[in-house]
XYZ file of N, CA and C in Angstrom:
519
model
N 0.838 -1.174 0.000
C 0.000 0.000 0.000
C 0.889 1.245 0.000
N -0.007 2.215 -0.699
C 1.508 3.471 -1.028
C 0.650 4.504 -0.768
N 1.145 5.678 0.075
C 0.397 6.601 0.780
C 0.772 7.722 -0.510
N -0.426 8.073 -1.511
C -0.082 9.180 -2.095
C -0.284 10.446 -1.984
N -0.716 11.088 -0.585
C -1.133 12.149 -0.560
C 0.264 12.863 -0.422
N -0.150 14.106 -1.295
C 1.099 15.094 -1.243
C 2.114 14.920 -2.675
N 2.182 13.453 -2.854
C 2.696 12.905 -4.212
C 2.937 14.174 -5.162
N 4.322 14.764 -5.968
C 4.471 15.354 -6.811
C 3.942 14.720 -8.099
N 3.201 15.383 -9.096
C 2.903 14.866 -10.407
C 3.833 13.635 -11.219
N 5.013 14.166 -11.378
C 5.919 13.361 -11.546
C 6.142 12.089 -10.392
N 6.446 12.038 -9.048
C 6.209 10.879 -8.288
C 5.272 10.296 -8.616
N 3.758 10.646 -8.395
C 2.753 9.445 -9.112
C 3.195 8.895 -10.338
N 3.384 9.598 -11.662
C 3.473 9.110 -12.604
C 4.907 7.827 -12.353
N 5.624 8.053 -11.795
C 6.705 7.166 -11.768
C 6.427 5.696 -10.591
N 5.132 5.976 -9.846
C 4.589 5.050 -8.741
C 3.699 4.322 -9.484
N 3.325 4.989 -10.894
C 2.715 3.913 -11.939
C 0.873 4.275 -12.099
N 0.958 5.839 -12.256
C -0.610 6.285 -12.208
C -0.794 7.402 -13.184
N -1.157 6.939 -14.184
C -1.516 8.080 -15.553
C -3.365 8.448 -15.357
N -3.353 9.862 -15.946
C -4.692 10.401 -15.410
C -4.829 11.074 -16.816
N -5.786 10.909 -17.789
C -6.411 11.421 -18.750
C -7.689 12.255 -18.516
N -7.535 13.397 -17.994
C -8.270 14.436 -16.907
C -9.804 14.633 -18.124
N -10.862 15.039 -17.570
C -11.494 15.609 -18.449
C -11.088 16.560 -19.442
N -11.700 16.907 -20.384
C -11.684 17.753 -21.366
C -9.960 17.446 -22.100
N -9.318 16.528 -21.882
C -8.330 15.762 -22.402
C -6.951 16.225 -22.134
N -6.901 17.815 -21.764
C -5.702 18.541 -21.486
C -4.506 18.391 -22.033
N -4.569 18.165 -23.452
C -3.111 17.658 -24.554
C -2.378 19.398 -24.654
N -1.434 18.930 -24.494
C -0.609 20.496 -25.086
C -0.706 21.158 -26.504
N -1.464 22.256 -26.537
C -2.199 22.243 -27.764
C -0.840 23.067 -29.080
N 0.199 23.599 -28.021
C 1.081 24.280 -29.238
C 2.326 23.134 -29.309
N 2.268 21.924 -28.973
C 2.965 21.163 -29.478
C 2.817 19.565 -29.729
N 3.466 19.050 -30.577
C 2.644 18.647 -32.077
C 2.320 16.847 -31.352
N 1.481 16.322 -32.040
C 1.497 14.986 -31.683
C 1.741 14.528 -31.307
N 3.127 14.160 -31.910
C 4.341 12.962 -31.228
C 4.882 13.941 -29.835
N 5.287 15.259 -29.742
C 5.836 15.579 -28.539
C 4.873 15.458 -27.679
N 3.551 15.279 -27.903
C 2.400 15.212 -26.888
C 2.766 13.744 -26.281
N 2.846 12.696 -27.030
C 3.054 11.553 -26.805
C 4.571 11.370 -26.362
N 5.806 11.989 -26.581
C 6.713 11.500 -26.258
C 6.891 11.753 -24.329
N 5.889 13.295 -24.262
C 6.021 13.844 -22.809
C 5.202 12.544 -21.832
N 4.106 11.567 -22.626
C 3.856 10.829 -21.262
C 4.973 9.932 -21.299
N 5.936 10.028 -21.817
C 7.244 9.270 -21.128
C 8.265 9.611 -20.559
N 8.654 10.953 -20.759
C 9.534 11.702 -19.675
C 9.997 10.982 -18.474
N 8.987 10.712 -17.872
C 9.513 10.004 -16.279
C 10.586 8.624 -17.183
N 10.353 8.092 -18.471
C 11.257 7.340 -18.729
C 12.489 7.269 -19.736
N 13.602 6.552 -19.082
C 14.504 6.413 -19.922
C 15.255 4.991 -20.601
N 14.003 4.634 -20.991
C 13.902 3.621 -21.913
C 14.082 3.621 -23.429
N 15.096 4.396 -24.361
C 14.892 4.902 -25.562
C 14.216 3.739 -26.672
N 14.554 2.543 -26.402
C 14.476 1.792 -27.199
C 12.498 1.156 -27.007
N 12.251 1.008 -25.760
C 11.091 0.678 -25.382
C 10.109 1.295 -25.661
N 10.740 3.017 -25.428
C 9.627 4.284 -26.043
C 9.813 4.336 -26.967
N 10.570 4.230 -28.233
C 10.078 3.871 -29.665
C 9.127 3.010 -30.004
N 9.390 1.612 -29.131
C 8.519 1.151 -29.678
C 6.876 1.254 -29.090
N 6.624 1.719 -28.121
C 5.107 1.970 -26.883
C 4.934 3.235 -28.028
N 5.939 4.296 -28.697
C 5.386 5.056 -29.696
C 4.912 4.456 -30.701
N 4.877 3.242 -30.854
C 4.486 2.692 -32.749
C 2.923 1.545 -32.274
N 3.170 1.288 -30.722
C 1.820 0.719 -30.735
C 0.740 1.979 -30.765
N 1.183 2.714 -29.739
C 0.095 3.638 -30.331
C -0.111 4.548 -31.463
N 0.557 4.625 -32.446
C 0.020 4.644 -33.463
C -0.786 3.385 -33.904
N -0.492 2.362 -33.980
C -0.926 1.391 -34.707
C -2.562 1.320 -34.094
N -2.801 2.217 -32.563
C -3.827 1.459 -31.778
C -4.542 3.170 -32.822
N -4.210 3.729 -32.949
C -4.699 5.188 -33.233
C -3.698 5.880 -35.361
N -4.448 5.318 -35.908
C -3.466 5.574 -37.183
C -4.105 7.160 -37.782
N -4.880 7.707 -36.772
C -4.988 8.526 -37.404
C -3.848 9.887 -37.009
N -3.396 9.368 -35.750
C -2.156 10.204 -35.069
C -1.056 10.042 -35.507
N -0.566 8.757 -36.127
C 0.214 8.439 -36.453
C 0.415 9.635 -38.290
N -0.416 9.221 -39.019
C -0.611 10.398 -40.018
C -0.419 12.001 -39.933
N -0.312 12.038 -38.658
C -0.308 13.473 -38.082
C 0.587 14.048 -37.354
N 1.250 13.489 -36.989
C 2.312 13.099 -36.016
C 3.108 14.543 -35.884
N 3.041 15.463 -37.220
C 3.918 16.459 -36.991
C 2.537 17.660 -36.839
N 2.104 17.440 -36.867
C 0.618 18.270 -36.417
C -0.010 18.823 -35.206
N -0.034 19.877 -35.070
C -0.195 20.646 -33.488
C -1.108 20.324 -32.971
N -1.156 19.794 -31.645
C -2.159 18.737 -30.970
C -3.412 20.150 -30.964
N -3.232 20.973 -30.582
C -4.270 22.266 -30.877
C -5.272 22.265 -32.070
N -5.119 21.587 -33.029
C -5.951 22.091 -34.343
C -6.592 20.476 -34.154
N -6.324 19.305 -33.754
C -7.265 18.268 -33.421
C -8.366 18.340 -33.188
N -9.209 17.508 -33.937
C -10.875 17.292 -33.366
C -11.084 16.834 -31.683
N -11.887 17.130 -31.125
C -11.961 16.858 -29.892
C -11.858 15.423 -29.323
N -12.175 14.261 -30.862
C -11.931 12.692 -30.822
C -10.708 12.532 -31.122
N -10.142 13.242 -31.919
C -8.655 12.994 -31.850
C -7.546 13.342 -30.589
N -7.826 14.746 -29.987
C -7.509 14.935 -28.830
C -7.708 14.251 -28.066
N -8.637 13.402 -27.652
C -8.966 12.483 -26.550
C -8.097 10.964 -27.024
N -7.968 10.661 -28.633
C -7.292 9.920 -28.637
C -5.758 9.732 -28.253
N -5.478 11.301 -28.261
C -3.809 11.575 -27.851
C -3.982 11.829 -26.892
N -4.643 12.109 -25.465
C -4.596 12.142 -24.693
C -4.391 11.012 -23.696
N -5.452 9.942 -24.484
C -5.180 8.803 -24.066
C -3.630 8.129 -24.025
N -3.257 7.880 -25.390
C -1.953 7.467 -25.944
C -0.868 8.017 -25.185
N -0.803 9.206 -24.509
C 0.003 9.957 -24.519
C -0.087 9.401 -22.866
N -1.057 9.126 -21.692
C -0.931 8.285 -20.532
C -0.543 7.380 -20.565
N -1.078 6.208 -21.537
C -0.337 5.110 -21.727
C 1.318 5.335 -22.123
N 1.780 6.320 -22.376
C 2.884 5.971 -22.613
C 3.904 6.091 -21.534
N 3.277 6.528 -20.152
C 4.130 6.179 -19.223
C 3.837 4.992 -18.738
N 3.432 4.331 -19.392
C 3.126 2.420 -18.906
C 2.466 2.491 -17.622
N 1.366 2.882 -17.400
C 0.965 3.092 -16.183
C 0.662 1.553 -15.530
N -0.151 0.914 -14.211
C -0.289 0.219 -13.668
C -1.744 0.260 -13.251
N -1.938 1.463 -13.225
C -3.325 2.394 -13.311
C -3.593 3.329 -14.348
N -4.624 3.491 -14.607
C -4.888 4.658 -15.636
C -6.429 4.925 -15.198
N -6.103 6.056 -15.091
C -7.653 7.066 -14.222
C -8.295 7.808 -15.777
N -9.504 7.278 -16.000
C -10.063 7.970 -17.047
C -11.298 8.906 -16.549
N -11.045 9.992 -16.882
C -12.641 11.119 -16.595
C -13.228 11.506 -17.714
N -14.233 11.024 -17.778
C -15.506 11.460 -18.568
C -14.506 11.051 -20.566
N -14.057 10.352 -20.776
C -13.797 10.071 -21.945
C -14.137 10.054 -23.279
N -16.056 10.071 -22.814
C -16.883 10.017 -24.260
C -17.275 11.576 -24.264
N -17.029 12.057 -23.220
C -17.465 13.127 -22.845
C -17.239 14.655 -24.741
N -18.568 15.074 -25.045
C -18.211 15.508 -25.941
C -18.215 15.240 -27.473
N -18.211 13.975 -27.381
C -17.220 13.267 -28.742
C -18.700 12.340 -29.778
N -18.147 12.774 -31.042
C -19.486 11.826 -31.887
C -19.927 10.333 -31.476
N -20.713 9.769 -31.705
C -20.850 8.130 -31.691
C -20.373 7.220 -32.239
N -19.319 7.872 -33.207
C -18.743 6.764 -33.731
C -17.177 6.577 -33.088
N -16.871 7.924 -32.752
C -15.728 8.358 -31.860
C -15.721 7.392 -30.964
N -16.993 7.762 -29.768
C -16.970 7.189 -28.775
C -17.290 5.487 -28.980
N -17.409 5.155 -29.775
C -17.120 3.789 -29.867
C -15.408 2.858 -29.710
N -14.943 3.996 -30.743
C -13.296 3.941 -30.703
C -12.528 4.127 -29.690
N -13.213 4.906 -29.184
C -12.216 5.412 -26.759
C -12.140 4.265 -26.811
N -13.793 3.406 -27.044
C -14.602 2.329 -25.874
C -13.596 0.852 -26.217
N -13.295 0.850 -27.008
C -12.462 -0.407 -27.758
C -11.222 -0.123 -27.218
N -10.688 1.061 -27.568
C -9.489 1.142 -26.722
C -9.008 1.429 -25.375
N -10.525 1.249 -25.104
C -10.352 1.472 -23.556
C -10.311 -0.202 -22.885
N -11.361 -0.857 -23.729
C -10.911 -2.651 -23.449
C -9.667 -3.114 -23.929
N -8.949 -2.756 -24.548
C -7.877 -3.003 -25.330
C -6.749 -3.282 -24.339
N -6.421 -1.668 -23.610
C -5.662 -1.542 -22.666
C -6.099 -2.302 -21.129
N -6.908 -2.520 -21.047
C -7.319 -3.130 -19.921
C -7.246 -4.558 -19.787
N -7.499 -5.299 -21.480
C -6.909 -6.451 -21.795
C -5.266 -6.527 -21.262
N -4.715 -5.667 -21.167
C -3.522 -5.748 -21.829
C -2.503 -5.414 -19.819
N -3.415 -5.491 -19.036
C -3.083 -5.901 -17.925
C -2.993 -4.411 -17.058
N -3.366 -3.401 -17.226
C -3.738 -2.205 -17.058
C -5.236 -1.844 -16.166
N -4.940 -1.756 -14.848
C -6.100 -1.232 -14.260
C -6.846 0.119 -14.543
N -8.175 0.184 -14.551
C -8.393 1.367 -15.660
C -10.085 1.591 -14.383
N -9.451 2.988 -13.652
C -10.377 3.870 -12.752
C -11.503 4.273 -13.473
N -12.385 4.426 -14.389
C -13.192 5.235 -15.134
C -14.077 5.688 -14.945
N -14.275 7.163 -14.854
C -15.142 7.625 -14.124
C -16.639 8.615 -15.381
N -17.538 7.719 -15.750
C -18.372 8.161 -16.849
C -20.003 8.302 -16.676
N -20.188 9.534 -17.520
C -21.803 9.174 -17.589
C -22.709 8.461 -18.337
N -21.494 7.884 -19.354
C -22.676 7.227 -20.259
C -22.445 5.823 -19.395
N -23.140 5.718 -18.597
C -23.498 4.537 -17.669
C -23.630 3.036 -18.744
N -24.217 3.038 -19.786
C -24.364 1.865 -20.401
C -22.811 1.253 -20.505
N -22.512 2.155 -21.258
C -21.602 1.996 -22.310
C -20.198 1.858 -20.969
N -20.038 2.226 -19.623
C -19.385 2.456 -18.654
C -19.525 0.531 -18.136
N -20.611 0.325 -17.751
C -20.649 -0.947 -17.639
C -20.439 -2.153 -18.574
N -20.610 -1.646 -19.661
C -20.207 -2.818 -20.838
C -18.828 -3.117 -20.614
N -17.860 -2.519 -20.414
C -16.308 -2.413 -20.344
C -15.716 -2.495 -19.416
N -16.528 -2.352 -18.187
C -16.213 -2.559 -16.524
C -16.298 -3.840 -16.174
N -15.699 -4.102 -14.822
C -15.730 -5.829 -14.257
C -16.320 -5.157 -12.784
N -16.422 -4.203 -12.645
C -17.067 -3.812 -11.337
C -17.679 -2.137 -11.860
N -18.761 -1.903 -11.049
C -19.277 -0.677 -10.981
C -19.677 0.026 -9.234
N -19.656 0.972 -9.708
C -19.867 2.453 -8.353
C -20.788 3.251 -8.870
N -22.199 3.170 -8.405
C -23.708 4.243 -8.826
C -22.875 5.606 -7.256
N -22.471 6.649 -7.899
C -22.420 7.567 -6.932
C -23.943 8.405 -6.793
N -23.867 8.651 -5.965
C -25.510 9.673 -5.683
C -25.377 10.902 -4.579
N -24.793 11.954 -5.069
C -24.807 12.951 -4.720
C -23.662 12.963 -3.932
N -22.292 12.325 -4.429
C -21.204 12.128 -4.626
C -20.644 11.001 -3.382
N -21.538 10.334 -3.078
C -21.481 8.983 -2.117
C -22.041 7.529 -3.070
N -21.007 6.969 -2.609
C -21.770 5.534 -3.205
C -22.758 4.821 -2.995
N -23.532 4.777 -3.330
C -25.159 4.470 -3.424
C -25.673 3.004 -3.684
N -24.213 2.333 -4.294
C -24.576 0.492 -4.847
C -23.090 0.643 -5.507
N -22.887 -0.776 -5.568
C -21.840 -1.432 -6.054
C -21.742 -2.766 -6.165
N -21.373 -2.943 -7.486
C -21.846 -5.017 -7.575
C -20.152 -4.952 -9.005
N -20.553 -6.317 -9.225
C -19.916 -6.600 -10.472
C -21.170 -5.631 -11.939
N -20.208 -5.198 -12.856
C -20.823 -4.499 -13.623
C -22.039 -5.150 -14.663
N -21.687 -6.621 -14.998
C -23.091 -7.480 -15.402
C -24.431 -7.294 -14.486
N -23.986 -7.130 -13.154
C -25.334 -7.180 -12.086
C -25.499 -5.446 -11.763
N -25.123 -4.523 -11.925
C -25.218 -3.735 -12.335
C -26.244 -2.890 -13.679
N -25.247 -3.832 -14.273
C -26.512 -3.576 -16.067
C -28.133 -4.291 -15.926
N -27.761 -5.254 -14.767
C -29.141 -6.173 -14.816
C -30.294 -5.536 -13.755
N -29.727 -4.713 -12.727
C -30.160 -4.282 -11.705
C -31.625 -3.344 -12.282
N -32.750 -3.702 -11.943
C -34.004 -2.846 -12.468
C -33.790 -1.576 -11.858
N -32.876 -1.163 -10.642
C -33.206 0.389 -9.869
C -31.928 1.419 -11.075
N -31.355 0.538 -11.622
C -30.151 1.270 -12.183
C -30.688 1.109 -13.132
N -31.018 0.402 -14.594
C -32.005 0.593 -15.182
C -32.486 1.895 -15.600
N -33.502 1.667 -14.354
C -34.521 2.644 -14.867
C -34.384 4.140 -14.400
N -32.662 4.177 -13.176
C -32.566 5.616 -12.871
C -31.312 6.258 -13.971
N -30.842 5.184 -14.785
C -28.929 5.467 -15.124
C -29.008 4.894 -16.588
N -29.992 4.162 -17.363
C -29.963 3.237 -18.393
C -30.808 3.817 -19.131
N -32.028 4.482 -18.588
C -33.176 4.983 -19.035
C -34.239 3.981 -20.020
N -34.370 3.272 -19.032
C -35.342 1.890 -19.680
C -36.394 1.480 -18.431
């Protein structure tokens, strides 16, 4: 157990905790790849961060196409996609997601949602904190109904989706 209060930005990130904040917070006057090379800073792995740079392109090819392109002039789905990419690239152990679909078209938010199982496949604990409740439980192995910022229920996220009070207050059915 690791006491993080007080934790410098950099200490968490190096204790193994990437945070893709709402509204995506990418550095908008510098370009793609430096967006992505900064979630590795805490590392000096040259050879490893080349290559954690080419999965995410491969997981995201539309960044990869862009790469010399000022994270600023991005669509708000693309920003969220480099925002993402750009946590993962300090290899986190955790990765805290806020509001992710937040904003973004339906076809977008399909693409977070895949790559949000992707990484989680991939042995990555993943905090996510969302309103599209459906789509939050499809991808979860556990859920938290907060209610007026206290936890209100908590099950595995199948019994969750099945639950008639969540349903009909969070599902709208």
């Amino acid at each position: 157990s690791i006491n993080l209060r007080g934790l410098a930005s950099h200490q968490l990130i190096q204790s193994g905790i990437a945070l893709v904040p709402e509204g995506r917070g990418v550095f908008a006057r510098m370009s793609i790849e430096e967006n992505l090379l900064m979630g590795a800073f805490a590392r000096d792995d040259k050879a490893a961060i080349k290559t954690d740079l080419e999965k995410i392109y491969a997981l995201f090819a539309r960044l990869k196409e862009r790469r010399t392109q000022l994270a600023g002039t991005l669509s708000g789905g693309e920003q969220q996609m480099l925002a993402i990419g750009r946590a993962v690239m300090s290899r986190p152990k955790l990765l805290l997601l806020d509001e992710p679909s937040m904003g973004l078209a339906p076809l977008m938010v399909q693409k977070i949602f895949e790559v949000i199982r992707d990484i989680s496949r991939s042995g990555v604990t993943i905090l996510l904190v969302e309103q599209n409740a459906k789509l939050a439980l499809e991808v979860a192995s556990r859920g938290y109904v907060l209610d007026s910022g206290l936890i209100s229920l908590t099950d595995k996220a199948p019994e969750l989706l099945r639950n008639p009070q969540v349903r009909q207050a969070y599902l709208g059915e």
